[in-house]
PDB file of C-alpha atoms in Angstrom:
ATOM      1  CA  MET A  21     -60.961-149.487   2.063  1.00  0.00           C
ATOM      2  CA  PHE A  22     -64.124-149.829   4.150  1.00  0.00           C
ATOM      3  CA  ALA A  23     -62.837-151.837   7.078  1.00  0.00           C
ATOM      4  CA  ARG A  24     -65.492-150.683   9.560  1.00  0.00           C
ATOM      5  CA  ILE A  25     -69.064-150.620   8.305  1.00  0.00           C
ATOM      6  CA  VAL A  26     -72.360-149.854  10.017  1.00  0.00           C
ATOM      7  CA  VAL A  27     -75.517-150.992   8.220  1.00  0.00           C
ATOM      8  CA  GLY A  28     -79.001-149.766   9.032  1.00  0.00           C
ATOM      9  CA  VAL A  29     -81.357-152.761   8.873  1.00  0.00           C
ATOM     10  CA  ASP A  30     -84.984-151.713   9.225  1.00  0.00           C
ATOM     11  CA  GLY A  31     -86.758-154.919   8.220  1.00  0.00           C
ATOM     12  CA  THR A  32     -87.397-153.786   4.631  1.00  0.00           C
ATOM     13  CA  ASP A  33     -85.980-155.315   1.469  1.00  0.00           C
ATOM     14  CA  TRP A  34     -84.024-152.082   0.968  1.00  0.00           C
ATOM     15  CA  GLY A  35     -82.294-152.441   4.330  1.00  0.00           C
ATOM     16  CA  PHE A  36     -81.449-156.097   3.723  1.00  0.00           C
ATOM     17  CA  GLU A  37     -80.049-155.161   0.312  1.00  0.00           C
ATOM     18  CA  ALA A  38     -77.838-152.555   2.006  1.00  0.00           C
ATOM     19  CA  LEU A  39     -76.475-155.346   4.198  1.00  0.00           C
ATOM     20  CA  ARG A  40     -75.848-157.661   1.228  1.00  0.00           C
ATOM     21  CA  GLN A  41     -74.013-154.905  -0.619  1.00  0.00           C
ATOM     22  CA  ALA A  42     -71.993-154.024   2.478  1.00  0.00           C
ATOM     23  CA  LEU A  43     -70.850-157.661   2.608  1.00  0.00           C
ATOM     24  CA  VAL A  44     -69.620-157.301  -0.969  1.00  0.00           C
ATOM     25  CA  LEU A  45     -67.666-154.122  -0.149  1.00  0.00           C
ATOM     26  CA  ALA A  46     -66.202-155.340   3.145  1.00  0.00           C
ATOM     27  CA  PRO A  47     -62.515-156.302   2.926  1.00  0.00           C
ATOM     28  CA  LYS A  48     -61.502-159.944   3.154  1.00  0.00           C
ATOM     29  CA  ASP A  49     -59.025-159.291   5.965  1.00  0.00           C
ATOM     30  CA  ASP A  50     -60.295-158.299   9.428  1.00  0.00           C
ATOM     31  CA  PRO A  51     -63.593-156.666   8.468  1.00  0.00           C
ATOM     32  CA  VAL A  52     -65.924-155.248  11.095  1.00  0.00           C
ATOM     33  CA  VAL A  53     -69.550-154.948  10.015  1.00  0.00           C
ATOM     34  CA  HIS A  54     -72.330-154.087  12.440  1.00  0.00           C
ATOM     35  CA  ALA A  55     -75.901-154.567  11.225  1.00  0.00           C
ATOM     36  CA  VAL A  56     -78.023-152.370  13.481  1.00  0.00           C
ATOM     37  CA  THR A  57     -81.795-152.348  13.845  1.00  0.00           C
ATOM     38  CA  ALA A  58     -83.191-149.385  15.756  1.00  0.00           C
ATOM     39  CA  LEU A  59     -86.135-150.073  18.049  1.00  0.00           C
ATOM     40  CA  ASP A  60     -88.159-146.918  18.636  1.00  0.00           C
ATOM     41  CA  THR A  61     -91.290-147.686  20.648  1.00  0.00           C
ATOM     42  CA  ALA A  62     -92.171-144.031  21.283  1.00  0.00           C
ATOM     43  CA  PRO A  63     -94.826-143.901  18.508  1.00  0.00           C
ATOM     44  CA  ALA A  64     -96.799-146.614  20.318  1.00  0.00           C
ATOM     45  CA  ILE A  65     -97.839-144.081  22.957  1.00  0.00           C
ATOM     46  CA  HIS A  66    -100.240-142.562  20.439  1.00  0.00           C
ATOM     47  CA  THR A  67    -102.334-145.736  20.498  1.00  0.00           C
ATOM     48  CA  GLY A  68    -103.554-145.055  24.035  1.00  0.00           C
ATOM     49  CA  PHE A  69    -104.568-148.133  26.011  1.00  0.00           C
ATOM     50  CA  GLU A  70    -103.097-150.335  23.273  1.00  0.00           C
ATOM     51  CA  ALA A  71     -99.625-148.804  23.660  1.00  0.00           C
ATOM     52  CA  GLY A  72     -98.148-151.841  25.370  1.00  0.00           C
ATOM     53  CA  HIS A  73     -99.449-154.154  22.677  1.00  0.00           C
ATOM     54  CA  PHE A  74     -98.099-152.053  19.795  1.00  0.00           C
ATOM     55  CA  ALA A  75     -94.766-151.527  21.548  1.00  0.00           C
ATOM     56  CA  GLN A  76     -94.422-155.315  21.731  1.00  0.00           C
ATOM     57  CA  LEU A  77     -95.274-155.623  18.037  1.00  0.00           C
ATOM     58  CA  LEU A  78     -92.504-153.154  17.235  1.00  0.00           C
ATOM     59  CA  ALA A  79     -90.082-155.106  19.395  1.00  0.00           C
ATOM     60  CA  ASN A  80     -91.052-158.349  17.654  1.00  0.00           C
ATOM     61  CA  GLU A  81     -90.492-156.791  14.229  1.00  0.00           C
ATOM     62  CA  ALA A  82     -87.080-155.522  15.296  1.00  0.00           C
ATOM     63  CA  GLU A  83     -86.091-159.004  16.462  1.00  0.00           C
ATOM     64  CA  GLU A  84     -87.304-160.482  13.184  1.00  0.00           C
ATOM     65  CA  ALA A  85     -85.166-157.972  11.278  1.00  0.00           C
ATOM     66  CA  ARG A  86     -82.147-158.840  13.421  1.00  0.00           C
ATOM     67  CA  HIS A  87     -82.692-162.554  12.855  1.00  0.00           C
ATOM     68  CA  ALA A  88     -82.970-162.023   9.089  1.00  0.00           C
ATOM     69  CA  ALA A  89     -79.752-159.983   9.162  1.00  0.00           C
ATOM     70  CA  GLU A  90     -77.979-162.798  11.004  1.00  0.00           C
ATOM     71  CA  THR A  91     -79.162-165.224   8.339  1.00  0.00           C
ATOM     72  CA  ILE A  92     -77.703-163.011   5.595  1.00  0.00           C
ATOM     73  CA  ILE A  93     -74.433-162.639   7.506  1.00  0.00           C
ATOM     74  CA  GLY A  94     -74.091-166.360   8.146  1.00  0.00           C
ATOM     75  CA  SER A  95     -70.959-167.456   9.972  1.00  0.00           C
ATOM     76  CA  ARG A  96     -68.662-164.657   8.815  1.00  0.00           C
ATOM     77  CA  GLU A  97     -66.231-163.495  11.498  1.00  0.00           C
ATOM     78  CA  GLY A  98     -66.262-159.815  12.380  1.00  0.00           C
ATOM     79  CA  PHE A  99     -69.926-159.427  11.485  1.00  0.00           C
ATOM     80  CA  SER A 100     -72.767-158.925  13.947  1.00  0.00           C
ATOM     81  CA  ALA A 101     -76.457-158.032  14.065  1.00  0.00           C
ATOM     82  CA  ARG A 102     -78.248-156.474  16.997  1.00  0.00           C
ATOM     83  CA  VAL A 103     -81.191-154.364  18.090  1.00  0.00           C
ATOM     84  CA  VAL A 104     -80.540-150.993  19.725  1.00  0.00           C
ATOM     85  CA  ARG A 105     -83.270-148.922  21.367  1.00  0.00           C
ATOM     86  CA  GLY A 106     -83.759-145.372  20.135  1.00  0.00           C
ATOM     87  CA  LYS A 107     -84.689-143.307  17.107  1.00  0.00           C
ATOM     88  CA  PRO A 108     -83.074-144.636  13.920  1.00  0.00           C
ATOM     89  CA  VAL A 109     -81.084-141.477  13.157  1.00  0.00           C
ATOM     90  CA  ASP A 110     -79.775-141.212  16.709  1.00  0.00           C
ATOM     91  CA  VAL A 111     -78.952-144.915  16.952  1.00  0.00           C
ATOM     92  CA  LEU A 112     -77.077-145.038  13.655  1.00  0.00           C
ATOM     93  CA  ARG A 113     -75.166-141.845  14.385  1.00  0.00           C
ATOM     94  CA  HIS A 114     -74.060-143.249  17.738  1.00  0.00           C
ATOM     95  CA  GLU A 115     -73.070-146.619  16.264  1.00  0.00           C
ATOM     96  CA  ARG A 116     -71.216-144.921  13.414  1.00  0.00           C
ATOM     97  CA  ASP A 117     -69.294-142.643  15.746  1.00  0.00           C
ATOM     98  CA  GLU A 118     -68.636-145.353  18.335  1.00  0.00           C
ATOM     99  CA  LEU A 119     -67.153-147.669  15.718  1.00  0.00           C
ATOM    100  CA  GLN A 120     -65.426-144.808  13.876  1.00  0.00           C
ATOM    101  CA  ALA A 121     -67.016-146.303  10.798  1.00  0.00           C
ATOM    102  CA  THR A 122     -65.508-145.770   7.376  1.00  0.00           C
ATOM    103  CA  LEU A 123     -68.823-146.573   5.677  1.00  0.00           C
ATOM    104  CA  LEU A 124     -72.483-146.261   6.611  1.00  0.00           C
ATOM    105  CA  ALA A 125     -74.791-148.375   4.430  1.00  0.00           C
ATOM    106  CA  LEU A 126     -78.524-147.748   4.175  1.00  0.00           C
ATOM    107  CA  GLY A 127     -81.442-148.700   1.998  1.00  0.00           C
ATOM    108  CA  GLY A 128     -81.826-146.091  -0.708  1.00  0.00           C
ATOM    109  CA  ARG A 129     -85.571-145.537  -0.891  1.00  0.00           C
ATOM    110  CA  ARG A 130     -86.108-142.402  -2.924  1.00  0.00           C
ATOM    111  CA  SER A 131     -87.516-139.369  -1.151  1.00  0.00           C
ATOM    112  CA  SER A 132     -87.348-135.620  -1.520  1.00  0.00           C
ATOM    113  CA  ARG A 133     -83.884-134.684  -0.334  1.00  0.00           C
ATOM    114  CA  PHE A 134     -84.978-131.197   0.759  1.00  0.00           C
ATOM    115  CA  LEU A 135     -87.965-132.509   2.707  1.00  0.00           C
ATOM    116  CA  GLY A 136     -85.750-135.185   4.187  1.00  0.00           C
ATOM    117  CA  ILE A 137     -83.469-132.515   5.600  1.00  0.00           C
ATOM    118  CA  MET A 138     -86.295-130.297   6.794  1.00  0.00           C
ATOM    119  CA  LEU A 139     -88.643-132.955   8.187  1.00  0.00           C
ATOM    120  CA  GLY A 140     -86.254-135.707   9.095  1.00  0.00           C
ATOM    121  CA  ASP A 141     -85.509-138.760   6.978  1.00  0.00           C
ATOM    122  CA  THR A 142     -82.935-141.284   8.178  1.00  0.00           C
ATOM    123  CA  GLY A 143     -81.037-141.685   4.920  1.00  0.00           C
ATOM    124  CA  THR A 144     -81.130-137.999   4.054  1.00  0.00           C
ATOM    125  CA  GLU A 145     -79.951-136.846   7.457  1.00  0.00           C
ATOM    126  CA  LEU A 146     -77.096-139.317   7.701  1.00  0.00           C
ATOM    127  CA  VAL A 147     -75.784-138.633   4.194  1.00  0.00           C
ATOM    128  CA  HIS A 148     -76.142-134.937   5.008  1.00  0.00           C
ATOM    129  CA  ASP A 149     -73.875-135.400   8.046  1.00  0.00           C
ATOM    130  CA  ALA A 150     -70.889-136.226   5.813  1.00  0.00           C
ATOM    131  CA  ALA A 151     -69.223-137.854   8.829  1.00  0.00           C
ATOM    132  CA  CYS A 152     -68.068-140.864   6.797  1.00  0.00           C
ATOM    133  CA  SER A 153     -68.649-142.348   3.370  1.00  0.00           C
ATOM    134  CA  ALA A 154     -72.250-143.414   2.790  1.00  0.00           C
ATOM    135  CA  LEU A 155     -73.815-146.092   0.591  1.00  0.00           C
ATOM    136  CA  LEU A 156     -77.452-145.824  -0.476  1.00  0.00           C
ATOM    137  CA  ALA A 157     -78.286-149.288  -1.768  1.00  0.00           C
ATOM    138  CA  TYR A 158     -80.844-150.084  -4.456  1.00  0.00           C
ATOM    139  CA  PRO A 159     -81.943-153.624  -5.262  1.00  0.00           C
ATOM    140  CA  ILE A 160     -81.257-155.009  -8.721  1.00  0.00           C
ATOM    141  CA  ASP A 161     -83.582-157.153 -10.800  1.00  0.00           C
ATOM    142  CA  ASP A 162     -81.344-160.096 -11.586  1.00  0.00           C
ATOM    143  CA  GLY A 163     -78.730-161.839  -9.481  1.00  0.00           C
ATOM    144  CA  PRO A 164     -76.565-160.545  -6.642  1.00  0.00           C
ATOM    145  CA  TRP A 165     -75.244-156.990  -6.815  1.00  0.00           C
ATOM    146  CA  ARG A 166     -71.641-156.443  -7.847  1.00  0.00           C
ATOM    147  CA  PRO A 167     -70.004-153.058  -8.559  1.00  0.00           C
ATOM    148  CA  ARG A 168     -68.788-153.942 -12.034  1.00  0.00           C
ATOM    149  CA  LYS A 169     -70.034-150.967 -14.053  1.00  0.00           C
ATOM    150  CA  ILE A 170     -69.090-147.878 -12.089  1.00  0.00           C
ATOM    151  CA  VAL A 171     -69.712-144.251 -12.996  1.00  0.00           C
ATOM    152  CA  VAL A 172     -67.858-141.494 -11.151  1.00  0.00           C
ATOM    153  CA  GLY A 173     -68.270-137.749 -11.421  1.00  0.00           C
ATOM    154  CA  VAL A 174     -65.043-135.723 -11.514  1.00  0.00           C
ATOM    155  CA  ASP A 175     -64.585-131.952 -11.597  1.00  0.00           C
ATOM    156  CA  GLY A 176     -60.954-131.725 -10.504  1.00  0.00           C
ATOM    157  CA  SER A 177     -61.687-130.979  -6.840  1.00  0.00           C
ATOM    158  CA  THR A 178     -59.882-132.942  -4.162  1.00  0.00           C
ATOM    159  CA  TYR A 179     -63.090-134.621  -3.011  1.00  0.00           C
ATOM    160  CA  ALA A 180     -63.991-135.667  -6.566  1.00  0.00           C
ATOM    161  CA  LEU A 181     -60.512-137.098  -7.130  1.00  0.00           C
ATOM    162  CA  ALA A 182     -60.896-139.023  -3.852  1.00  0.00           C
ATOM    163  CA  ALA A 183     -64.121-140.469  -5.266  1.00  0.00           C
ATOM    164  CA  LEU A 184     -62.240-141.447  -8.429  1.00  0.00           C
ATOM    165  CA  ARG A 185     -59.566-143.258  -6.418  1.00  0.00           C
ATOM    166  CA  THR A 186     -62.247-145.163  -4.546  1.00  0.00           C
ATOM    167  CA  ALA A 187     -64.084-146.067  -7.757  1.00  0.00           C
ATOM    168  CA  GLU A 188     -60.876-147.394  -9.322  1.00  0.00           C
ATOM    169  CA  GLU A 189     -60.049-149.449  -6.230  1.00  0.00           C
ATOM    170  CA  LEU A 190     -63.528-150.983  -6.277  1.00  0.00           C
ATOM    171  CA  ALA A 191     -63.250-151.744  -9.982  1.00  0.00           C
ATOM    172  CA  ASP A 192     -59.882-153.441  -9.447  1.00  0.00           C
ATOM    173  CA  ALA A 193     -61.243-155.483  -6.548  1.00  0.00           C
ATOM    174  CA  HIS A 194     -64.380-156.645  -8.377  1.00  0.00           C
ATOM    175  CA  GLY A 195     -63.266-156.892 -11.985  1.00  0.00           C
ATOM    176  CA  GLY A 196     -65.227-153.822 -12.976  1.00  0.00           C
ATOM    177  CA  THR A 197     -64.854-150.789 -15.195  1.00  0.00           C
ATOM    178  CA  VAL A 198     -65.001-147.076 -14.418  1.00  0.00           C
ATOM    179  CA  GLU A 199     -66.511-144.368 -16.597  1.00  0.00           C
ATOM    180  CA  VAL A 200     -65.165-140.971 -15.573  1.00  0.00           C
ATOM    181  CA  VAL A 201     -67.697-138.238 -16.306  1.00  0.00           C
ATOM    182  CA  THR A 202     -67.150-134.493 -16.212  1.00  0.00           C
ATOM    183  CA  ALA A 203     -70.358-132.523 -16.662  1.00  0.00           C
ATOM    184  CA  THR A 204     -69.764-128.891 -17.502  1.00  0.00           C
ATOM    185  CA  GLY A 205     -73.262-127.521 -17.134  1.00  0.00           C
ATOM    186  CA  GLY A 206     -72.652-125.569 -20.329  1.00  0.00           C
ATOM    187  CA  LYS A 207     -69.548-123.856 -18.948  1.00  0.00           C
ATOM    188  CA  GLU A 208     -66.069-123.862 -20.440  1.00  0.00           C
ATOM    189  CA  ILE A 209     -63.654-126.054 -18.487  1.00  0.00           C
ATOM    190  CA  GLU A 210     -59.924-126.315 -19.105  1.00  0.00           C
ATOM    191  CA  ARG A 211     -59.033-129.691 -20.544  1.00  0.00           C
ATOM    192  CA  ASP A 212     -55.274-129.456 -20.217  1.00  0.00           C
ATOM    193  CA  VAL A 213     -55.149-130.036 -16.456  1.00  0.00           C
ATOM    194  CA  ALA A 214     -53.607-133.265 -15.168  1.00  0.00           C
ATOM    195  CA  TRP A 215     -56.860-134.979 -14.246  1.00  0.00           C
ATOM    196  CA  ALA A 216     -58.536-134.252 -17.593  1.00  0.00           C
ATOM    197  CA  GLU A 217     -56.759-137.141 -19.324  1.00  0.00           C
ATOM    198  CA  ARG A 218     -58.688-139.552 -17.105  1.00  0.00           C
ATOM    199  CA  VAL A 219     -62.066-138.195 -18.225  1.00  0.00           C
ATOM    200  CA  GLU A 220     -63.837-140.463 -20.694  1.00  0.00           C
ATOM    201  CA  THR A 221     -67.043-138.467 -21.063  1.00  0.00           C
ATOM    202  CA  TRP A 222     -67.412-134.695 -21.270  1.00  0.00           C
ATOM    203  CA  ASP A 223     -71.095-133.909 -20.869  1.00  0.00           C
ATOM    204  CA  PRO A 224     -72.596-130.436 -21.357  1.00  0.00           C
ATOM    205  CA  ALA A 225     -75.467-131.262 -18.995  1.00  0.00           C
ATOM    206  CA  HIS A 226     -75.648-130.277 -15.342  1.00  0.00           C
ATOM    207  CA  PRO A 227     -73.609-132.702 -13.163  1.00  0.00           C
ATOM    208  CA  VAL A 228     -76.686-134.061 -11.388  1.00  0.00           C
ATOM    209  CA  ALA A 229     -78.583-134.687 -14.627  1.00  0.00           C
ATOM    210  CA  ALA A 230     -75.553-136.276 -16.313  1.00  0.00           C
ATOM    211  CA  LEU A 231     -74.773-138.689 -13.475  1.00  0.00           C
ATOM    212  CA  VAL A 232     -78.393-139.612 -12.781  1.00  0.00           C
ATOM    213  CA  GLU A 233     -78.892-140.441 -16.466  1.00  0.00           C
ATOM    214  CA  ARG A 234     -75.814-142.680 -16.512  1.00  0.00           C
ATOM    215  CA  SER A 235     -76.928-144.389 -13.311  1.00  0.00           C
ATOM    216  CA  ARG A 236     -79.720-146.028 -15.323  1.00  0.00           C
ATOM    217  CA  THR A 237     -77.260-148.527 -16.786  1.00  0.00           C
ATOM    218  CA  ALA A 238     -74.655-148.615 -14.003  1.00  0.00           C
ATOM    219  CA  ASP A 239     -74.206-150.799 -10.935  1.00  0.00           C
ATOM    220  CA  LEU A 240     -72.750-147.991  -8.864  1.00  0.00           C
ATOM    221  CA  VAL A 241     -72.440-144.226  -9.148  1.00  0.00           C
ATOM    222  CA  VAL A 242     -69.701-142.630  -7.048  1.00  0.00           C
ATOM    223  CA  VAL A 243     -69.512-138.982  -6.021  1.00  0.00           C
ATOM    224  CA  GLY A 244     -67.316-137.075  -3.598  1.00  0.00           C
ATOM    225  CA  SER A 245     -68.484-135.233  -0.502  1.00  0.00           C
ATOM    226  CA  ARG A 246     -67.251-131.767   0.334  1.00  0.00           C
ATOM    227  CA  GLY A 247     -67.693-132.524   4.025  1.00  0.00           C
ATOM    228  CA  VAL A 248     -69.731-129.388   4.732  1.00  0.00           C
ATOM    229  CA  HIS A 249     -72.922-129.074   6.725  1.00  0.00           C
ATOM    230  CA  GLY A 250     -76.025-126.980   7.069  1.00  0.00           C
ATOM    231  CA  ILE A 251     -77.541-124.698   4.454  1.00  0.00           C
ATOM    232  CA  ARG A 252     -74.320-124.775   2.393  1.00  0.00           C
ATOM    233  CA  THR A 253     -75.162-128.303   1.267  1.00  0.00           C
ATOM    234  CA  VAL A 254     -78.672-127.550  -0.011  1.00  0.00           C
ATOM    235  CA  GLY A 255     -77.232-127.389  -3.543  1.00  0.00           C
ATOM    236  CA  SER A 256     -74.833-130.286  -3.042  1.00  0.00           C
ATOM    237  CA  VAL A 257     -74.336-132.324  -6.219  1.00  0.00           C
ATOM    238  CA  SER A 258     -73.282-135.402  -4.236  1.00  0.00           C
ATOM    239  CA  GLU A 259     -76.432-135.511  -2.125  1.00  0.00           C
ATOM    240  CA  ARG A 260     -78.741-134.833  -5.036  1.00  0.00           C
ATOM    241  CA  VAL A 261     -77.151-137.583  -7.117  1.00  0.00           C
ATOM    242  CA  ALA A 262     -77.324-140.007  -4.182  1.00  0.00           C
ATOM    243  CA  HIS A 263     -81.051-139.447  -3.785  1.00  0.00           C
ATOM    244  CA  GLN A 264     -81.962-139.420  -7.468  1.00  0.00           C
ATOM    245  CA  ALA A 265     -79.724-142.192  -8.832  1.00  0.00           C
ATOM    246  CA  HIS A 266     -81.315-145.260 -10.449  1.00  0.00           C
ATOM    247  CA  CYS A 267     -78.653-147.544  -8.989  1.00  0.00           C
ATOM    248  CA  THR A 268     -76.698-147.825  -5.767  1.00  0.00           C
ATOM    249  CA  ALA A 269     -74.883-144.590  -4.910  1.00  0.00           C
ATOM    250  CA  LEU A 270     -71.686-144.167  -2.925  1.00  0.00           C
ATOM    251  CA  VAL A 271     -70.881-140.768  -1.437  1.00  0.00           C
ATOM    252  CA  VAL A 272     -67.177-140.776  -0.627  1.00  0.00           C
ATOM    253  CA  HIS A 273     -65.979-138.714   2.292  1.00  0.00           C
ATOM    254  CA  GLU A 274     -62.411-137.659   1.519  1.00  0.00           C
ATOM    255  CA  LEU A 275     -61.122-138.149   5.065  1.00  0.00           C
ATOM    256  CA  GLN A 276     -62.233-141.792   4.954  1.00  0.00           C
ATOM    257  CA  THR A 277     -60.681-142.837   1.658  1.00  0.00           C
ATOM    258  CA  ASN A 278     -57.241-143.485   3.116  1.00  0.00           C
ATOM    259  CA  SER A 279     -58.468-144.969   6.389  1.00  0.00           C
ATOM    260  CA  SER A 280     -58.637-148.740   6.588  1.00  0.00           C
ATOM    261  CA  THR A 281     -57.857-149.358  10.252  1.00  0.00           C
TER     262      THR A 281
END
């Protein structure tokens, strides 16, 4: 399902958790997982005469993050960890596109999604790209993460049904369960369409509110991406859920769901 994965490792616990969760989602046969740490020394210039010293500190931290990523990876074949110079967003975009990644995994630190788009936040911008499926990982309190309790939002659209297929494949692979939620936002929705029989929960709340609430007790919340860009995505349910969820969130890009090579 996610045969080619790029993970952003920034030296934080969130980034290392993204790597651990990517290892769980990687297929057993011929996986390719690149853990990438971006080294951006440009901010050091603002320290004046101390610029060289602070640039070296940044380089040391990047190497420490790479070493920690290698420790997490262990001896698995097809997995690598390296440092790449450049701004995090630019580095991860390049690595994602170069690998033709089917999944981009990042630490899911919560931030304002709108400000992230306007001011520049790595996770926000890369999920906003909708170039491939994206995982925003959140640490759990006890034991290793496994996607066993999965919640998926479905509204009958092709991208939501792609998210449902992905959620069911993950549940099958990891011995999990899937709760299919359709949130109506107070509107009437036909319940005699083919996909309606797969819905377990009809919620009158807004889709974002319904899925975020269920994420409190889930391991993974899955939503589909429309694959659009720019101002049209400011009201995107998938992005808002990804940034507000209380558990790991997976934004499924429809074009990637059937690509495993």
